[in-house]
Amino acid sequence: MAAGLPRRIIKETQRLMAEPVPGISAVPDESNARYFHVVVAGPEGSPFQGGVFKLELFLPEEYPMSAPKVRFMTKIYHPNIDKLGRICLDILKDKWSPALQIRTVLLSIQALLSAPNPDDPLANDVAELWKVNESEAIRIAREWTRTYAMGN
Amino acid sequence: MSATDTVERSTLGLIFSKDVYERLLQENGPNIDVYLAYATYLGQNGNVTESLEVLCHIYRIYSMSTEKLFPVVSKIIQYLRADSRENSSPPLRNVFSCPCCWGVLHEPMTLQCGHSYCRRCLLKENLKTCRVCQSKLKNFSPTALKNSVLITTLVDRWWSGEVDGVKLRSRGNECFKMQDLERAVNLYTEAVDYAPQDHLLLSNRSHVLHTLGRAEEALKDADAAIQCQPEWAKGYFRRAMALISLGRYEDAFVALLQCAILEESNSLRSIKEEITKALHRLLGRLTAGRRLNVEGRVNRLMKGFPRLTPAISDPAIPFVSDSEDSEDSEDCRRQRHSEATALAIEEVPQIRKIIDRFNLERDRRKKMSTGYVRQVDSLDFDKNEFECTLCFRYLYQPVTTPCGHCFCRTCLDRCLDHSTNCPLCKTSIKVYLAERRSAITEFVEVAMQTVMPSECVDRRRQHEEELEELANAGKDRHHEIPIFVATIAIPTITCPLHVFEPRYRLMIRRCMESGTREFGMCLPMDNAKNGYADYGTMLEIRDVEYTSDGRSIVNTVGSRRFKIESKGFKDGYNTATVEFLEDDEVSPECLGETRRLHDTVNQVASSWFESIESTTKRRILGHYGPMPPVEVEYWTLPNGPTWMWWIVAILPLDSRIQLSVLRETSIRRRLEIIRCILKCVMSQQRACQVAAAPQ
């Protein structure tokens, strides 16, 4: 059976509870301490402002040697997030370092919402529109935010 | 034996007794080289006073040069240093100070051996070995190192005044270099307010004051530096320089001797040169006005060599000049030589006094307090600073990367399984990995033990418990063993493994560190739970060869077989609780039949092996060795006869069939399976031979 929860995960969880990241809440699942229910508020000034986005974050067995697995549960119109909610973020892939934490990951995701990067796309159609007609892309993103990320 | 012989022999390192030198001088007359050899002999054998007396004697006869004096001084210093090392423990080192300058660590950098130095000291000193542990510094370039982040924080916290002092001192040093001496003194004086105990500062100010001709003040600063660090050689050097300016040669000489015995580096040339100069001046003064003259000659003669008295009753010996600098005429010199023939080397009270003073001061210094000791303020610190950024616990066995970051040793090792970059700054730390470094950063460890001893004890206990847990692997059904999923391993058969996957690097390291040196090997199986077979074999690690990139070749050999009871995970690799398998007992009534079957199958196996093609056979012999002989009472062994495993290993079998043999705990059934396989293989071989045979 899996060994007890590593000290590091316990500490990270405690600290996330004690000093939460502004605009982000991350609560461990009652039955699985490695699974977090995350809610990120759409950053101000971004097309996602006003939206509340649900994510799931899972700490694999090898964490912190391998990156947490994070996915958007709420639909979002963003060039770096695909239909399935998968996120294109370097620190979740090859740029992961064990010195990073849940907190830093969530901050990076928040920053990604503020600054979409259509040059490194995951959702090609979204990225294309973002490059060709940014105002239209932002309009759709706002609409999606209203439709999927508000009032639920 | 001639005098030249003696000199030659003495330079060859032959040791004469005192008598030999004295007789030589008596019989052959005075010879400067013999005198010098004699003085050297006395000096290197610890008769420093007598050695100096011989030198004094030489000065009364000859005009000496510092070049001739230098080798004698060298030998004396060599003796004094050895003597002082033998008779006293090395100075207590302060782990919070730089091993080079003994000052507060300014821009600290941690070497591969775990000792920390000031950046400037490392750049200046060009060290080949660590001053503290003497370990060789491999591929070491101070410019490739970055400041140690944690130590910098701690130094700034605990000794900020001293750090400010160092900054002002550096500015002072710059001014000194630019010849702006007054300004340098002012900066040093300002710095003293911040760091009144900074011996380097006091020593530098002493140097500048000395250069400015303010010898009294220079002396005061040198003495203050000595007060701060009584074991610091340079303080005595500064003192000596000030004393020379003040014309106090005897005191200067004593201070220089102290300096020579304390100096840590082995480059003593400049100190020896100063001592030679000081001694030259001193002996010149001592002999001034005491050059050999008629009256003196008679007295000494009577005292030293009574039997020669008649030879010098000649009153015609001329008066010898008192002045040390006066040019001796050839006649005078010859005359002096002849008269000295009979002259004994006499005691010189001043020299005795000087050496007594040196001994006294040295002994007093040993008894003195250690001077200023840099201590940590146990009330002023932040526990979080000592937390490892990888495991979020307090640092245990802290190590420092070349980029200056500090982690628990095992945490960093684990990161290096995955990446050769520093987890914090992403700088490549391939060197650290390639050299398999593991030296603990002494400063951090000692600081932690000082300010938070109980936390350190707890942390150590945690580590030991974890290690014990690993060491208990497989001890009973509650303790999981690590499982390597790669191939089928067979008891008694060697199994070399190339370990490159991060999780297995970790696993092998843990097997080695916990001392178990074994793990389970299981065959991958898609349809089985967790993707591997429910039976396996323990592999004992014989040795591990690491490559510079962290991979390893692990040489193992199969031992016990096991059946898995439950499967789990630990830090990325598989684990399992197991039941170890042993062969069923062979009942007495079945023994005869089993043995008959065994002998038949053994016979078939060896004739099959004999029949196989020679290159294949050679390859098998090279890899697995010859067929093992049958053990006595093989039916009582936990794994049965060894040759059966050997044959299972060499037969061209699918690993699933090998597995079916492995899990079988009845010798009889195993024999039956093997017999069946052999039959099958042999008939196939025959079929091939028939097909290949010419029509």
mmCIF file of N, CA and C in Angstrom, chain B residues 31-33 35-37 39-40 51-52 54-73 276-277 279-281 283-284 287 291 324-326 328 333 336:
data_model
loop_
_atom_site.group_PDB
_atom_site.id
_atom_site.type_symbol
_atom_site.label_atom_id
_atom_site.label_comp_id
_atom_site.label_asym_id
_atom_site.label_seq_id
_atom_site.Cartn_x
_atom_site.Cartn_y
_atom_site.Cartn_z
ATOM 1 N N ASN B 31 86.603 27.011 10.091
ATOM 2 C CA ASN B 31 86.158 26.954 8.693
ATOM 3 C C ASN B 31 84.696 27.359 8.706
ATOM 4 N N ILE B 32 84.391 28.363 7.976
ATOM 5 C CA ILE B 32 83.022 28.916 8.040
ATOM 6 C C ILE B 32 81.980 27.862 7.671
ATOM 7 N N ASP B 33 82.316 27.001 6.707
ATOM 8 C CA ASP B 33 81.341 26.002 6.280
ATOM 9 C C ASP B 33 81.091 24.962 7.370
ATOM 10 N N TYR B 35 81.480 25.540 10.561
ATOM 11 C CA TYR B 35 80.685 26.250 11.582
ATOM 12 C C TYR B 35 79.206 26.256 11.188
ATOM 13 N N LEU B 36 78.960 26.566 9.933
ATOM 14 C CA LEU B 36 77.564 26.646 9.478
ATOM 15 C C LEU B 36 76.881 25.283 9.538
ATOM 16 N N ALA B 37 77.658 24.239 9.144
ATOM 17 C CA ALA B 37 77.085 22.893 9.226
ATOM 18 C C ALA B 37 76.775 22.544 10.677
ATOM 19 N N ALA B 39 76.121 24.682 13.109
ATOM 20 C CA ALA B 39 74.949 25.455 13.548
ATOM 21 C C ALA B 39 73.667 24.818 13.013
ATOM 22 N N THR B 40 73.722 24.367 11.772
ATOM 23 C CA THR B 40 72.553 23.718 11.177
ATOM 24 C C THR B 40 72.205 22.447 11.944
ATOM 25 N N SER B 51 72.805 26.642 18.632
ATOM 26 C CA SER B 51 72.961 26.922 17.221
ATOM 27 C C SER B 51 73.195 28.411 17.001
ATOM 28 N N LEU B 52 72.378 29.212 17.691
ATOM 29 C CA LEU B 52 72.536 30.662 17.550
ATOM 30 C C LEU B 52 73.881 31.108 18.127
ATOM 31 N N VAL B 54 76.644 29.381 18.010
ATOM 32 C CA VAL B 54 77.651 29.098 16.986
ATOM 33 C C VAL B 54 77.616 30.195 15.924
ATOM 34 N N LEU B 55 76.399 30.590 15.557
ATOM 35 C CA LEU B 55 76.271 31.662 14.567
ATOM 36 C C LEU B 55 76.921 32.934 15.081
ATOM 37 N N CYS B 56 76.675 33.198 16.334
ATOM 38 C CA CYS B 56 77.241 34.380 16.962
ATOM 39 C C CYS B 56 78.773 34.324 16.862
ATOM 40 N N HIS B 57 79.275 33.132 17.117
ATOM 41 C CA HIS B 57 80.709 32.907 17.035
ATOM 42 C C HIS B 57 81.213 33.211 15.629
ATOM 43 N N ILE B 58 80.452 32.700 14.642
ATOM 44 C CA ILE B 58 80.839 32.961 13.248
ATOM 45 C C ILE B 58 80.918 34.463 12.996
ATOM 46 N N TYR B 59 79.897 35.188 13.499
ATOM 47 C CA TYR B 59 79.860 36.634 13.270
ATOM 48 C C TYR B 59 81.048 37.338 13.910
ATOM 49 N N ARG B 60 81.603 36.705 14.912
ATOM 50 C CA ARG B 60 82.751 37.356 15.560
ATOM 51 C C ARG B 60 84.022 37.148 14.765
ATOM 52 N N ILE B 61 83.997 36.175 13.862
ATOM 53 C CA ILE B 61 85.201 35.903 13.081
ATOM 54 C C ILE B 61 85.070 36.402 11.636
ATOM 55 N N TYR B 62 83.921 36.123 11.037
ATOM 56 C CA TYR B 62 83.756 36.394 9.608
ATOM 57 C C TYR B 62 82.757 37.513 9.371
ATOM 58 N N SER B 63 82.818 38.031 8.175
ATOM 59 C CA SER B 63 81.701 38.893 7.807
ATOM 60 C C SER B 63 80.719 38.016 7.031
ATOM 61 N N MET B 64 79.537 37.894 7.590
ATOM 62 C CA MET B 64 78.558 36.945 7.058
ATOM 63 C C MET B 64 77.561 37.653 6.154
ATOM 64 N N SER B 65 76.979 36.879 5.244
ATOM 65 C CA SER B 65 75.905 37.431 4.416
ATOM 66 C C SER B 65 74.598 36.753 4.811
ATOM 67 N N THR B 66 73.475 37.406 4.507
ATOM 68 C CA THR B 66 72.177 36.812 4.816
ATOM 69 C C THR B 66 71.964 35.539 3.992
ATOM 70 N N GLU B 67 72.575 35.478 2.779
ATOM 71 C CA GLU B 67 72.413 34.274 1.949
ATOM 72 C C GLU B 67 72.930 33.041 2.675
ATOM 73 N N LYS B 68 74.087 33.217 3.357
ATOM 74 C CA LYS B 68 74.672 32.073 4.057
ATOM 75 C C LYS B 68 73.878 31.744 5.316
ATOM 76 N N LEU B 69 73.255 32.751 5.867
ATOM 77 C CA LEU B 69 72.525 32.546 7.114
ATOM 78 C C LEU B 69 71.177 31.845 6.863
ATOM 79 N N PHE B 70 70.612 32.125 5.686
ATOM 80 C CA PHE B 70 69.238 31.656 5.395
ATOM 81 C C PHE B 70 69.021 30.148 5.603
ATOM 82 N N PRO B 71 69.915 29.279 5.059
ATOM 83 C CA PRO B 71 69.660 27.835 5.237
ATOM 84 C C PRO B 71 69.619 27.409 6.701
ATOM 85 N N VAL B 72 70.472 28.030 7.523
ATOM 86 C CA VAL B 72 70.484 27.677 8.950
ATOM 87 C C VAL B 72 69.157 28.083 9.577
ATOM 88 N N VAL B 73 68.728 29.300 9.261
ATOM 89 C CA VAL B 73 67.453 29.794 9.792
ATOM 90 C C VAL B 73 66.317 28.857 9.379
ATOM 91 N N THR B 276 65.762 35.935 8.834
ATOM 92 C CA THR B 276 67.190 35.955 8.509
ATOM 93 C C THR B 276 67.733 37.377 8.626
ATOM 94 N N LYS B 277 66.986 38.310 8.067
ATOM 95 C CA LYS B 277 67.436 39.714 8.134
ATOM 96 C C LYS B 277 67.548 40.171 9.576
ATOM 97 N N LEU B 279 67.867 38.357 12.263
ATOM 98 C CA LEU B 279 68.931 37.666 12.985
ATOM 99 C C LEU B 279 70.293 38.239 12.600
ATOM 100 N N HIS B 280 70.420 38.521 11.307
ATOM 101 C CA HIS B 280 71.672 39.095 10.812
ATOM 102 C C HIS B 280 71.986 40.398 11.561
ATOM 103 N N ARG B 281 70.941 41.212 11.658
ATOM 104 C CA ARG B 281 71.114 42.489 12.338
ATOM 105 C C ARG B 281 71.434 42.267 13.814
ATOM 106 N N LEU B 283 72.741 39.577 15.309
ATOM 107 C CA LEU B 283 74.067 39.001 15.560
ATOM 108 C C LEU B 283 75.141 40.056 15.315
ATOM 109 N N GLY B 284 74.892 40.904 14.327
ATOM 110 C CA GLY B 284 75.822 41.993 14.070
ATOM 111 C C GLY B 284 75.952 42.883 15.292
ATOM 112 N N THR B 287 77.725 41.114 18.238
ATOM 113 C CA THR B 287 79.163 40.902 18.100
ATOM 114 C C THR B 287 79.912 42.205 17.884
ATOM 115 N N ARG B 291 84.356 41.635 18.621
ATOM 116 C CA ARG B 291 85.154 40.855 17.687
ATOM 117 C C ARG B 291 86.375 40.354 18.420
ATOM 118 N N GLU B 324 81.784 46.385 12.794
ATOM 119 C CA GLU B 324 81.354 45.238 11.991
ATOM 120 C C GLU B 324 81.448 45.510 10.494
ATOM 121 N N ASP B 325 81.410 46.788 10.152
ATOM 122 C CA ASP B 325 81.392 47.099 8.722
ATOM 123 C C ASP B 325 82.784 47.357 8.149
ATOM 124 N N SER B 326 83.779 47.434 9.029
ATOM 125 C CA SER B 326 85.102 47.813 8.517
ATOM 126 C C SER B 326 85.665 46.692 7.650
ATOM 127 N N ASP B 328 88.097 44.149 6.546
ATOM 128 C CA ASP B 328 89.241 43.471 7.158
ATOM 129 C C ASP B 328 90.331 43.276 6.113
ATOM 130 N N ARG B 333 92.521 38.961 8.647
ATOM 131 C CA ARG B 333 91.588 37.841 8.572
ATOM 132 C C ARG B 333 92.319 36.536 8.859
ATOM 133 N N ARG B 336 93.073 36.229 12.357
ATOM 134 C CA ARG B 336 91.918 35.895 13.167
ATOM 135 C C ARG B 336 91.584 34.412 13.067
#
